[in-house]
mmCIF file of C-alpha atoms in Angstrom:
data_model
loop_
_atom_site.group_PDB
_atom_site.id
_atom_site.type_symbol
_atom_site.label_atom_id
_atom_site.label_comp_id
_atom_site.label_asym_id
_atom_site.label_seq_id
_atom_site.Cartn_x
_atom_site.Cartn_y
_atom_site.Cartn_z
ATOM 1 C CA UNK A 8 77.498 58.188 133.247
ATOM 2 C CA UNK A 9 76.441 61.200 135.864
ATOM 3 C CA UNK A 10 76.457 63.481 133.701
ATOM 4 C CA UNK A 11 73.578 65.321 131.928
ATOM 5 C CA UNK A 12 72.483 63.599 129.277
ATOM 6 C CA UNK A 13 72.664 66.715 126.966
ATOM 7 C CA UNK A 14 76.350 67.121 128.253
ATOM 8 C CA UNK A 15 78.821 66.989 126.199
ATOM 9 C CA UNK A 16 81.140 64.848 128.235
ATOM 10 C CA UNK A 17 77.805 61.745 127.693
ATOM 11 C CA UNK A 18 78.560 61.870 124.357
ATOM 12 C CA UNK A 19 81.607 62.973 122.794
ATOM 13 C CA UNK A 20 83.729 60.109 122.550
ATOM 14 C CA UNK A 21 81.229 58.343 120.287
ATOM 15 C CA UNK A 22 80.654 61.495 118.391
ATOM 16 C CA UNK A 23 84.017 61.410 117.690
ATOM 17 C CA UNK A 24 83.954 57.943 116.776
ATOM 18 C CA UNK A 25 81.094 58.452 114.580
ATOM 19 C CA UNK A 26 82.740 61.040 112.965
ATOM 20 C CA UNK A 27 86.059 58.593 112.074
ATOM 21 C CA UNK A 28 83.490 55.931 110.730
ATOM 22 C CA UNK A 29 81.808 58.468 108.433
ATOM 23 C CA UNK A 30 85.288 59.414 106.624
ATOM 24 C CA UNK A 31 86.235 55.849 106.440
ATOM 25 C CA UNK A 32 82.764 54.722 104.811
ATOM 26 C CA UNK A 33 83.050 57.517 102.479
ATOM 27 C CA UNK A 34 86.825 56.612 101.844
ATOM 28 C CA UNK A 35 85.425 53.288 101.174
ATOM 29 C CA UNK A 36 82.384 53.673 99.403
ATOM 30 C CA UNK A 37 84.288 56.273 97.178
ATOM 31 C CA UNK A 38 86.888 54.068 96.063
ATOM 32 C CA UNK A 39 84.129 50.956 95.337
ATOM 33 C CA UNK A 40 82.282 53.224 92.951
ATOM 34 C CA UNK A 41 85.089 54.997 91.743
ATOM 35 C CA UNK A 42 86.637 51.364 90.221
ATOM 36 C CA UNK A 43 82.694 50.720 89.110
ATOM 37 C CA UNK A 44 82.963 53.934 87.136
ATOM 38 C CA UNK A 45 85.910 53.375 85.577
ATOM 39 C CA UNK A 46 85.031 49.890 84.110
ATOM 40 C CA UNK A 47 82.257 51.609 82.121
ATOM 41 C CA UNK A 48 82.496 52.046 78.573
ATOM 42 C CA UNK A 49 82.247 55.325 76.261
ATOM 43 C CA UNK A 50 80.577 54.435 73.011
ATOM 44 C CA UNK A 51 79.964 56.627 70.330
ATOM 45 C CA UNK A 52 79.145 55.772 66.118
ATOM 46 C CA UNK A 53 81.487 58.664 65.205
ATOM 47 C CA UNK A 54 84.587 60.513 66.370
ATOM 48 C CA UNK A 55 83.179 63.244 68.364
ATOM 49 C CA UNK A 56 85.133 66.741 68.442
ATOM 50 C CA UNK A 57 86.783 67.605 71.642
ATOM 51 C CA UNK A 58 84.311 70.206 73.032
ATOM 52 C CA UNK A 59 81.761 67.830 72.195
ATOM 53 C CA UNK A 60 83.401 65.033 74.076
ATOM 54 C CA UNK A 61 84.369 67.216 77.267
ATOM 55 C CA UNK A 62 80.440 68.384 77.566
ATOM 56 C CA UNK A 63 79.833 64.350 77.562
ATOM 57 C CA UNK A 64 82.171 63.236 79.551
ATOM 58 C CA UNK A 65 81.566 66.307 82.381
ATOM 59 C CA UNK A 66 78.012 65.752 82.211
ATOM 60 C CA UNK A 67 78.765 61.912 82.882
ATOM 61 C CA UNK A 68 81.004 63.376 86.052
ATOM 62 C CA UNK A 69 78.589 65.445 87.279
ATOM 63 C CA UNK A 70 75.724 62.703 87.397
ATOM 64 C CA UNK A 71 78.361 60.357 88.852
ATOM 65 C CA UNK A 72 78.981 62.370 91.988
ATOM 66 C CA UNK A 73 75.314 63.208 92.318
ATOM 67 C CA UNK A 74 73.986 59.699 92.132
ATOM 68 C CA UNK A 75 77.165 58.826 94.532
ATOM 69 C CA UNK A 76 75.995 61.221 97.103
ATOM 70 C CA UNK A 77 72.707 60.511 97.134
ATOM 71 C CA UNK A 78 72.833 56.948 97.405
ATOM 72 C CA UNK A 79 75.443 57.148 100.318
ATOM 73 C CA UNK A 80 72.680 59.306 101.973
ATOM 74 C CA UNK A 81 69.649 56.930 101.863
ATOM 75 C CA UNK A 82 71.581 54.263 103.366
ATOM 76 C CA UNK A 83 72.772 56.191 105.929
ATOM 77 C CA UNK A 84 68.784 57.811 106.342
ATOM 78 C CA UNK A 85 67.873 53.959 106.077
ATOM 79 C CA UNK A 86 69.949 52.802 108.554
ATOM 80 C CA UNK A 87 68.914 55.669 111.104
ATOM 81 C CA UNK A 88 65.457 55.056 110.465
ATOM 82 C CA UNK A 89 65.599 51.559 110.927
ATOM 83 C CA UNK A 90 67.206 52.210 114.387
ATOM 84 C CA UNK A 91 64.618 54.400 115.435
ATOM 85 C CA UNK A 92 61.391 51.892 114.200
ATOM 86 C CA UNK A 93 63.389 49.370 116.239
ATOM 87 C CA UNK A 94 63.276 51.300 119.345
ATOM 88 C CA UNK A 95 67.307 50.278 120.137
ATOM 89 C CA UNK A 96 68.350 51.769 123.429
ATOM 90 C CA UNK A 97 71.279 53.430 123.097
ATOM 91 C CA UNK A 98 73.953 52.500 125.711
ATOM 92 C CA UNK A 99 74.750 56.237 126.995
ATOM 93 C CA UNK A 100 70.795 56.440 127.769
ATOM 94 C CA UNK A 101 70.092 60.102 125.433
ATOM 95 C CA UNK A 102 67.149 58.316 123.413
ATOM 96 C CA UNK A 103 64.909 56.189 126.629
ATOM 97 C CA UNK A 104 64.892 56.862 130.231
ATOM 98 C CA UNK A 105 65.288 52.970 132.255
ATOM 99 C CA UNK A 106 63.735 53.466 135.283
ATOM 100 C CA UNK A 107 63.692 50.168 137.634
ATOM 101 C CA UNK A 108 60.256 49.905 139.449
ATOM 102 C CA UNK A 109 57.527 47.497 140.453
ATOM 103 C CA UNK A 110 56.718 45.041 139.346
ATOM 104 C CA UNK A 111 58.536 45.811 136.027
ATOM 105 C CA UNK A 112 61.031 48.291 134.792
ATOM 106 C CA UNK A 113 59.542 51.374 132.605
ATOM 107 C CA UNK A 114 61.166 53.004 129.411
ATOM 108 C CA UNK A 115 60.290 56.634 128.150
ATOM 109 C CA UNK A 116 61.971 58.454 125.747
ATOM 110 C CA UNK A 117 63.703 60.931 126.414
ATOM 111 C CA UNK A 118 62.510 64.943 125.800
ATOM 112 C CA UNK A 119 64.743 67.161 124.173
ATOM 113 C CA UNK A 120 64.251 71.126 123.778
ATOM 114 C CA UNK A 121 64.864 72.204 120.090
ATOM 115 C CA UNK A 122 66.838 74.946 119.650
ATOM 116 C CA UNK A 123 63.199 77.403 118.627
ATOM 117 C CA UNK A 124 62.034 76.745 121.823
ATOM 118 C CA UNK A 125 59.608 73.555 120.536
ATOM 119 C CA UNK A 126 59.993 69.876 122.144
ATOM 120 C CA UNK A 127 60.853 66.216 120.627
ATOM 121 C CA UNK A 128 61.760 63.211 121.684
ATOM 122 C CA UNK A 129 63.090 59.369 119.870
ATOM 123 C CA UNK A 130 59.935 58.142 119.080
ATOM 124 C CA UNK A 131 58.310 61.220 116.987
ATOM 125 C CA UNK A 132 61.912 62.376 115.607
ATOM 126 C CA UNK A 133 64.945 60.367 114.726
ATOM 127 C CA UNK A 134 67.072 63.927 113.892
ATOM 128 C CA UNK A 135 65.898 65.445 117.598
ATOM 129 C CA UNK A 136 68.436 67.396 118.973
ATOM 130 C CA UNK A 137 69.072 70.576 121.295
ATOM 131 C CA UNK A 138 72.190 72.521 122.032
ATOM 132 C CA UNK A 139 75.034 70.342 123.815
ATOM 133 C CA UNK A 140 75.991 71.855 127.287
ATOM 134 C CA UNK A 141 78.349 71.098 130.005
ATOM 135 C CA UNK A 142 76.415 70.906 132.701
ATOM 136 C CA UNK A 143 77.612 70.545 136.710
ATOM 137 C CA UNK A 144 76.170 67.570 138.100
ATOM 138 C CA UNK A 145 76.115 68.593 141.428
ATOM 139 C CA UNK A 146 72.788 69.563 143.349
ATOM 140 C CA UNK A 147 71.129 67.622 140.267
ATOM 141 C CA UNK A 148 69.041 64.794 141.424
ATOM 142 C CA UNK A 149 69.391 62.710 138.244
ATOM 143 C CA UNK A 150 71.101 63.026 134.298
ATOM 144 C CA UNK A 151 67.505 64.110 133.169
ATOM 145 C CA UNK A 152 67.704 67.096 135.558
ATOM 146 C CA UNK A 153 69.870 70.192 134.826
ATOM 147 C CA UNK A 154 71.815 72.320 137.303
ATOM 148 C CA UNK A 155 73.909 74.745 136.113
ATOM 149 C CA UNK A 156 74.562 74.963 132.013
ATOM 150 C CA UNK A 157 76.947 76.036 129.850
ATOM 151 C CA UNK A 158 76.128 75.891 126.115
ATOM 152 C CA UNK A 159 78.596 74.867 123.488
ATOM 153 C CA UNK A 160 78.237 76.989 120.607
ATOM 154 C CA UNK A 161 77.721 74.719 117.356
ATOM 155 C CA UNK A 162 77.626 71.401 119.048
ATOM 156 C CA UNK A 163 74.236 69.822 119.402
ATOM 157 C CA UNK A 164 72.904 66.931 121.397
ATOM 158 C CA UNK A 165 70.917 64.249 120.366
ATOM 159 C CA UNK A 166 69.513 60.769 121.088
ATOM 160 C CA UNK A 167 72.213 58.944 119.406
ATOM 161 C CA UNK A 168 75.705 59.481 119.221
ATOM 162 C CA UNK A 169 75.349 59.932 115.567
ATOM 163 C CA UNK A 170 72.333 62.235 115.369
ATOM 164 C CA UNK A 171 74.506 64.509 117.663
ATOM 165 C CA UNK A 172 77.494 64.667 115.202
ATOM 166 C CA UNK A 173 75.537 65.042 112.144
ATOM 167 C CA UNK A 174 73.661 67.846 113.288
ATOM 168 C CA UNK A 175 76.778 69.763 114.807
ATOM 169 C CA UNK A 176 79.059 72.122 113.136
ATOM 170 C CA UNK A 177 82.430 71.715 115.176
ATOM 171 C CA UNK A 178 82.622 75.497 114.893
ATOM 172 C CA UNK A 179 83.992 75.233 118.469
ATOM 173 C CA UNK A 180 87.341 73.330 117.639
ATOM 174 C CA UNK A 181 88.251 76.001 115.412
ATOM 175 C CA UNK A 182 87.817 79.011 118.204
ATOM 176 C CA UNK A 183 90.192 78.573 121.147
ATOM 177 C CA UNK A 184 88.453 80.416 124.057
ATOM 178 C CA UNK A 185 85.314 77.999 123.095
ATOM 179 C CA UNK A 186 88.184 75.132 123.217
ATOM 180 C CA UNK A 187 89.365 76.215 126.580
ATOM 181 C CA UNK A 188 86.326 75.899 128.365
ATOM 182 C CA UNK A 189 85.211 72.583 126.553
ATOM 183 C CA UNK A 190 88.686 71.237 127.561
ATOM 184 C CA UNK A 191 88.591 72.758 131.349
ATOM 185 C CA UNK A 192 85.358 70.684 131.677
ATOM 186 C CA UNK A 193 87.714 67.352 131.288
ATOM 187 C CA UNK A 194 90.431 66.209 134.290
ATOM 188 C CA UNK A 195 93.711 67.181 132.369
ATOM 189 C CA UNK A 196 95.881 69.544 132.178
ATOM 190 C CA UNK A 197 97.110 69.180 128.759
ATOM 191 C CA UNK A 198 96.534 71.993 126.360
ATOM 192 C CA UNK A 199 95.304 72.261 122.974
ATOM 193 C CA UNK A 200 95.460 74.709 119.764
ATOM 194 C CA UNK A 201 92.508 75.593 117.810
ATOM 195 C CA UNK A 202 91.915 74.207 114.499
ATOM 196 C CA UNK A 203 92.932 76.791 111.806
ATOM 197 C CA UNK A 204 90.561 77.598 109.082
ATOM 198 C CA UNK A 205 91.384 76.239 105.636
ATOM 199 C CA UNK A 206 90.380 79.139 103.143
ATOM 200 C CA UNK A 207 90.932 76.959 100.542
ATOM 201 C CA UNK A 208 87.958 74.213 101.640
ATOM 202 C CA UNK A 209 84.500 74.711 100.354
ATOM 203 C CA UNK A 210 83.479 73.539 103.869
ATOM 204 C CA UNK A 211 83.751 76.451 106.337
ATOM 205 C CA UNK A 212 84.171 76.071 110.117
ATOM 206 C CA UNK A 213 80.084 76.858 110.230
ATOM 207 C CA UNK A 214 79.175 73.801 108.059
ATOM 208 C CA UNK A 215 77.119 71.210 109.552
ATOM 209 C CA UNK A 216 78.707 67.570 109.579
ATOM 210 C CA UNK A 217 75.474 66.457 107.865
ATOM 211 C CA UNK A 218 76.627 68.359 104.467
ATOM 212 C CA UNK A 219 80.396 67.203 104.554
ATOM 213 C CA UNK A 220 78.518 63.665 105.248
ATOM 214 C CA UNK A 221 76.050 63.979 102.433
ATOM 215 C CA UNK A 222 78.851 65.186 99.945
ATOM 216 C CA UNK A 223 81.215 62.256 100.684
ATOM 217 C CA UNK A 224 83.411 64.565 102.937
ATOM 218 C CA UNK A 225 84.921 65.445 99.491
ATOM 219 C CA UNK A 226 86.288 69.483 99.387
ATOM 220 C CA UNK A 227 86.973 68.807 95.397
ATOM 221 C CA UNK A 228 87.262 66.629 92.842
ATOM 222 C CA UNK A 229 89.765 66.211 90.679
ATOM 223 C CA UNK A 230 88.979 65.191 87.049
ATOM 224 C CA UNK A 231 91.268 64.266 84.252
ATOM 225 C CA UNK A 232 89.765 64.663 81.096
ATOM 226 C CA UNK A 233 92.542 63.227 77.916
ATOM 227 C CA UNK A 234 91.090 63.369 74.474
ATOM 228 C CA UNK A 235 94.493 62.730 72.980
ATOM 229 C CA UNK A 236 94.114 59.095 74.712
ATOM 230 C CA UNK A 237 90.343 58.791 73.189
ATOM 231 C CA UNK A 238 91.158 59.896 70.069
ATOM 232 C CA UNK A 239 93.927 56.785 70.435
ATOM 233 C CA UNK A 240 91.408 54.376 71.656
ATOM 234 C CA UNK A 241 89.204 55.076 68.920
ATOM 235 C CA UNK A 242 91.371 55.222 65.988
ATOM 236 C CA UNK A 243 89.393 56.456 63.365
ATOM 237 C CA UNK A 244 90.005 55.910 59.625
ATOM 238 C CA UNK A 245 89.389 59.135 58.196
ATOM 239 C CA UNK A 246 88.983 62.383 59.431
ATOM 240 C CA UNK A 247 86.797 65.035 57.879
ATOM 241 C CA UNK A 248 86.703 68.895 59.034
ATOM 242 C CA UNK A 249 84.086 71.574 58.165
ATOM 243 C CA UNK A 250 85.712 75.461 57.685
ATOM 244 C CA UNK A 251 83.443 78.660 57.169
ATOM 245 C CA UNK A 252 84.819 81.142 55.408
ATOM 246 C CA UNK A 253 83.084 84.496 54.945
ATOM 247 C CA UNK A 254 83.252 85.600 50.879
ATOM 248 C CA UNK A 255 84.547 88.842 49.454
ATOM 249 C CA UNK A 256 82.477 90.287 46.705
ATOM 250 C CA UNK A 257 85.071 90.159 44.199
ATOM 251 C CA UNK A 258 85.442 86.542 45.018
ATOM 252 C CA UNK A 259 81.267 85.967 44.672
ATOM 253 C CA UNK A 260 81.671 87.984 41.159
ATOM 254 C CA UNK A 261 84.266 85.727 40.319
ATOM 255 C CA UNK A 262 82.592 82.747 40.742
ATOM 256 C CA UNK A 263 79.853 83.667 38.976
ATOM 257 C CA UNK A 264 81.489 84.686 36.351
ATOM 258 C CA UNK A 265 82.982 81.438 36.067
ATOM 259 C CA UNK A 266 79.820 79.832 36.542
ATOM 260 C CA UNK A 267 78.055 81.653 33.740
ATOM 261 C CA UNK A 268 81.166 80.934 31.430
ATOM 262 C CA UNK A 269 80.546 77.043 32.572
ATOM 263 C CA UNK A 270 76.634 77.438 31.597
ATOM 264 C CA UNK A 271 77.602 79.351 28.033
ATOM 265 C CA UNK A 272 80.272 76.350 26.959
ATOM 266 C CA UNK A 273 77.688 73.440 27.939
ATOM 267 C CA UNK A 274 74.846 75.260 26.006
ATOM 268 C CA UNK A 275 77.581 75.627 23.089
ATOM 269 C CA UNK A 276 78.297 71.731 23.483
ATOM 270 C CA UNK A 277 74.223 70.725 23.730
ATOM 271 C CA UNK A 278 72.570 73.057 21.123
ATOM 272 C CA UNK A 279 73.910 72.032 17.634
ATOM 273 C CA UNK A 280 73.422 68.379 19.026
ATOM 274 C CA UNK A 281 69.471 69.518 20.099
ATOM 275 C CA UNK A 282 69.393 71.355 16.768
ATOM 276 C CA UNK A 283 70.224 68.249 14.785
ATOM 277 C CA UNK A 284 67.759 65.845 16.786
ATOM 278 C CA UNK A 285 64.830 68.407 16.192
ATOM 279 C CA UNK A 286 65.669 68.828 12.355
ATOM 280 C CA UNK A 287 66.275 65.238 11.591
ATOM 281 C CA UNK A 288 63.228 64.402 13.402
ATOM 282 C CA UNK A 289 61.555 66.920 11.085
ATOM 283 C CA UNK A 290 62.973 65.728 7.793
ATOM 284 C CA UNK A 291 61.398 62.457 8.716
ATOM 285 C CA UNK A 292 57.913 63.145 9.128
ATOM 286 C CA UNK A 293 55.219 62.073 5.663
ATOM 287 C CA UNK A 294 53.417 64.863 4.555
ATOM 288 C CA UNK A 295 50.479 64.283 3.174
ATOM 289 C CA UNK A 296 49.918 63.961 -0.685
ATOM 290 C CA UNK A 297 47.126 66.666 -2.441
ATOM 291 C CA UNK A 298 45.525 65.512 -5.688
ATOM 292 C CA UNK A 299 45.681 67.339 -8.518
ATOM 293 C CA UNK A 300 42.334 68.052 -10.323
#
């Protein structure tokens, strides 16, 4: 390429490619663990009640999608890290600087300007970026030498492809003067509409890619939780239910009363039978004979 290497034009077809192979991984990695999920088991000693077994099940959700997200992050952290210890050279030439001398050719990384005005390059950071520009490449001795710049508002560049994308928000795409002068920067003269925003999403147009990327590129989930087909899978063989009831006074006084008539006709039943033990137990007992003088 002539262009900078902070211009858009560099890099954006293999943003753009990176950002298809994101949504198919997560398509892909989504549907593996979603048919690992549902091969798991719920096991429980007793029939649980249904608010009981939508808490479970929900909390079993919820750590699903977490431990989903996550682990689709460290591979893709892995993977980026591993590229960067390796010190790959990317094709487009945004992470090393070739430069063809005697008697051997040299490679430095390449030094990007953060967007707070601090400097990085490959080596120290794998996520260095700066703002992506379009930049004219004339009176510009080489691609590591800027011109005349014209900043893309949300759209960073990087020294891969894929740390560009990641760290951008594609704000841009959804404003159509920014559009227009991204698109005047290309040799057509085919137009094209801003995205419109989708009020619904819980990704505005300001998101970074990185988010949608760490959360699957999921907007919501959809959960389906039946306890009419669990309480079918589990067929019980009895069912027992708890009511509480809060007493009258008249009802408490009746039920003593009936109590106390309960404790009167047993003590009617056991005393003439305690009565009778105690006496016969009395006529049995030898006295002692006195002599008569």
């Amino acid at each position: 390429t002539y262009f900078n290497f902070k211009d858009f034009r560099t890099s954006g077809s293999a943003q753009f490619q990176a950002l298809a192979g994101f949504c198919n991984l997560s398509l892909a990695y989504l549907e593996q663990n979603i048919d690992s999920f549902k091969q798991t088991t719920f096991i429980s000693a007793q029939m649980r009640q249904k608010d009981a077994f939508q808490r479970d099940i929900q909390s079993t959700l919820t750590q699903f999608k977490q431990t989903v997200s996550r682990s689709f992050a460290s591979q893709l952290t892995f993977v980026r890290r591993m590229i960067t210890s390796n010190r790959l050279v990317s094709g487009l030439q945004t992470n090393f600087i070739i430069s063809y001398g005697q008697p051997h050719a040299e490679v430095e990384p390449v030094t990007y300007h953060r967007m707070n005005g601090t400097s990085c390059n490959y080596l120290l950071d794998f996520q260095c970026t700066s703002h992506a520009v379009i930049d004219s490449i004339f009176a510009a001795p080489t691609q590591y030498h800027s011109n005349t710049s014209t900043i893309i508002p949300g759209m960073a560049s990087g020294c891969l492809p894929v740390t560009s994308i990641l760290a951008s928000t594609l704000e841009c795409f959804y404003d159509q003067s920014c559009l227009d002068t991204l698109v005047s920067a290309f040799p057509t003269k085919e137009t094209f509409a801003a995205m419109a925003t989708n009020t619904g999403s819980c990704f505005g147009p300001g998101a970074l890619v990185q988010t949608l990327v760490d959360n699957l590129m999921v907007d919501d989930w959809i959960t389906d939780i039946n306890y009419t087909k669990y309480f079918g899978a589990c067929a019980p063989r009895s069912c027992t239910y708890s009511e509480e009831k809060q007493h009258s006074w008249v009802s408490v006084l009746t039920q003593l009363i009936g109590l106390l008539s309960t404790v009167i006709m047993a003590l009617r039943l056991i005393t003439p039978m305690v009565v009778r033990f105690v006496t016969d137990k009395l006529d049995k007992v030898q006295h002692p004979k006195i002599p008569r003088e």
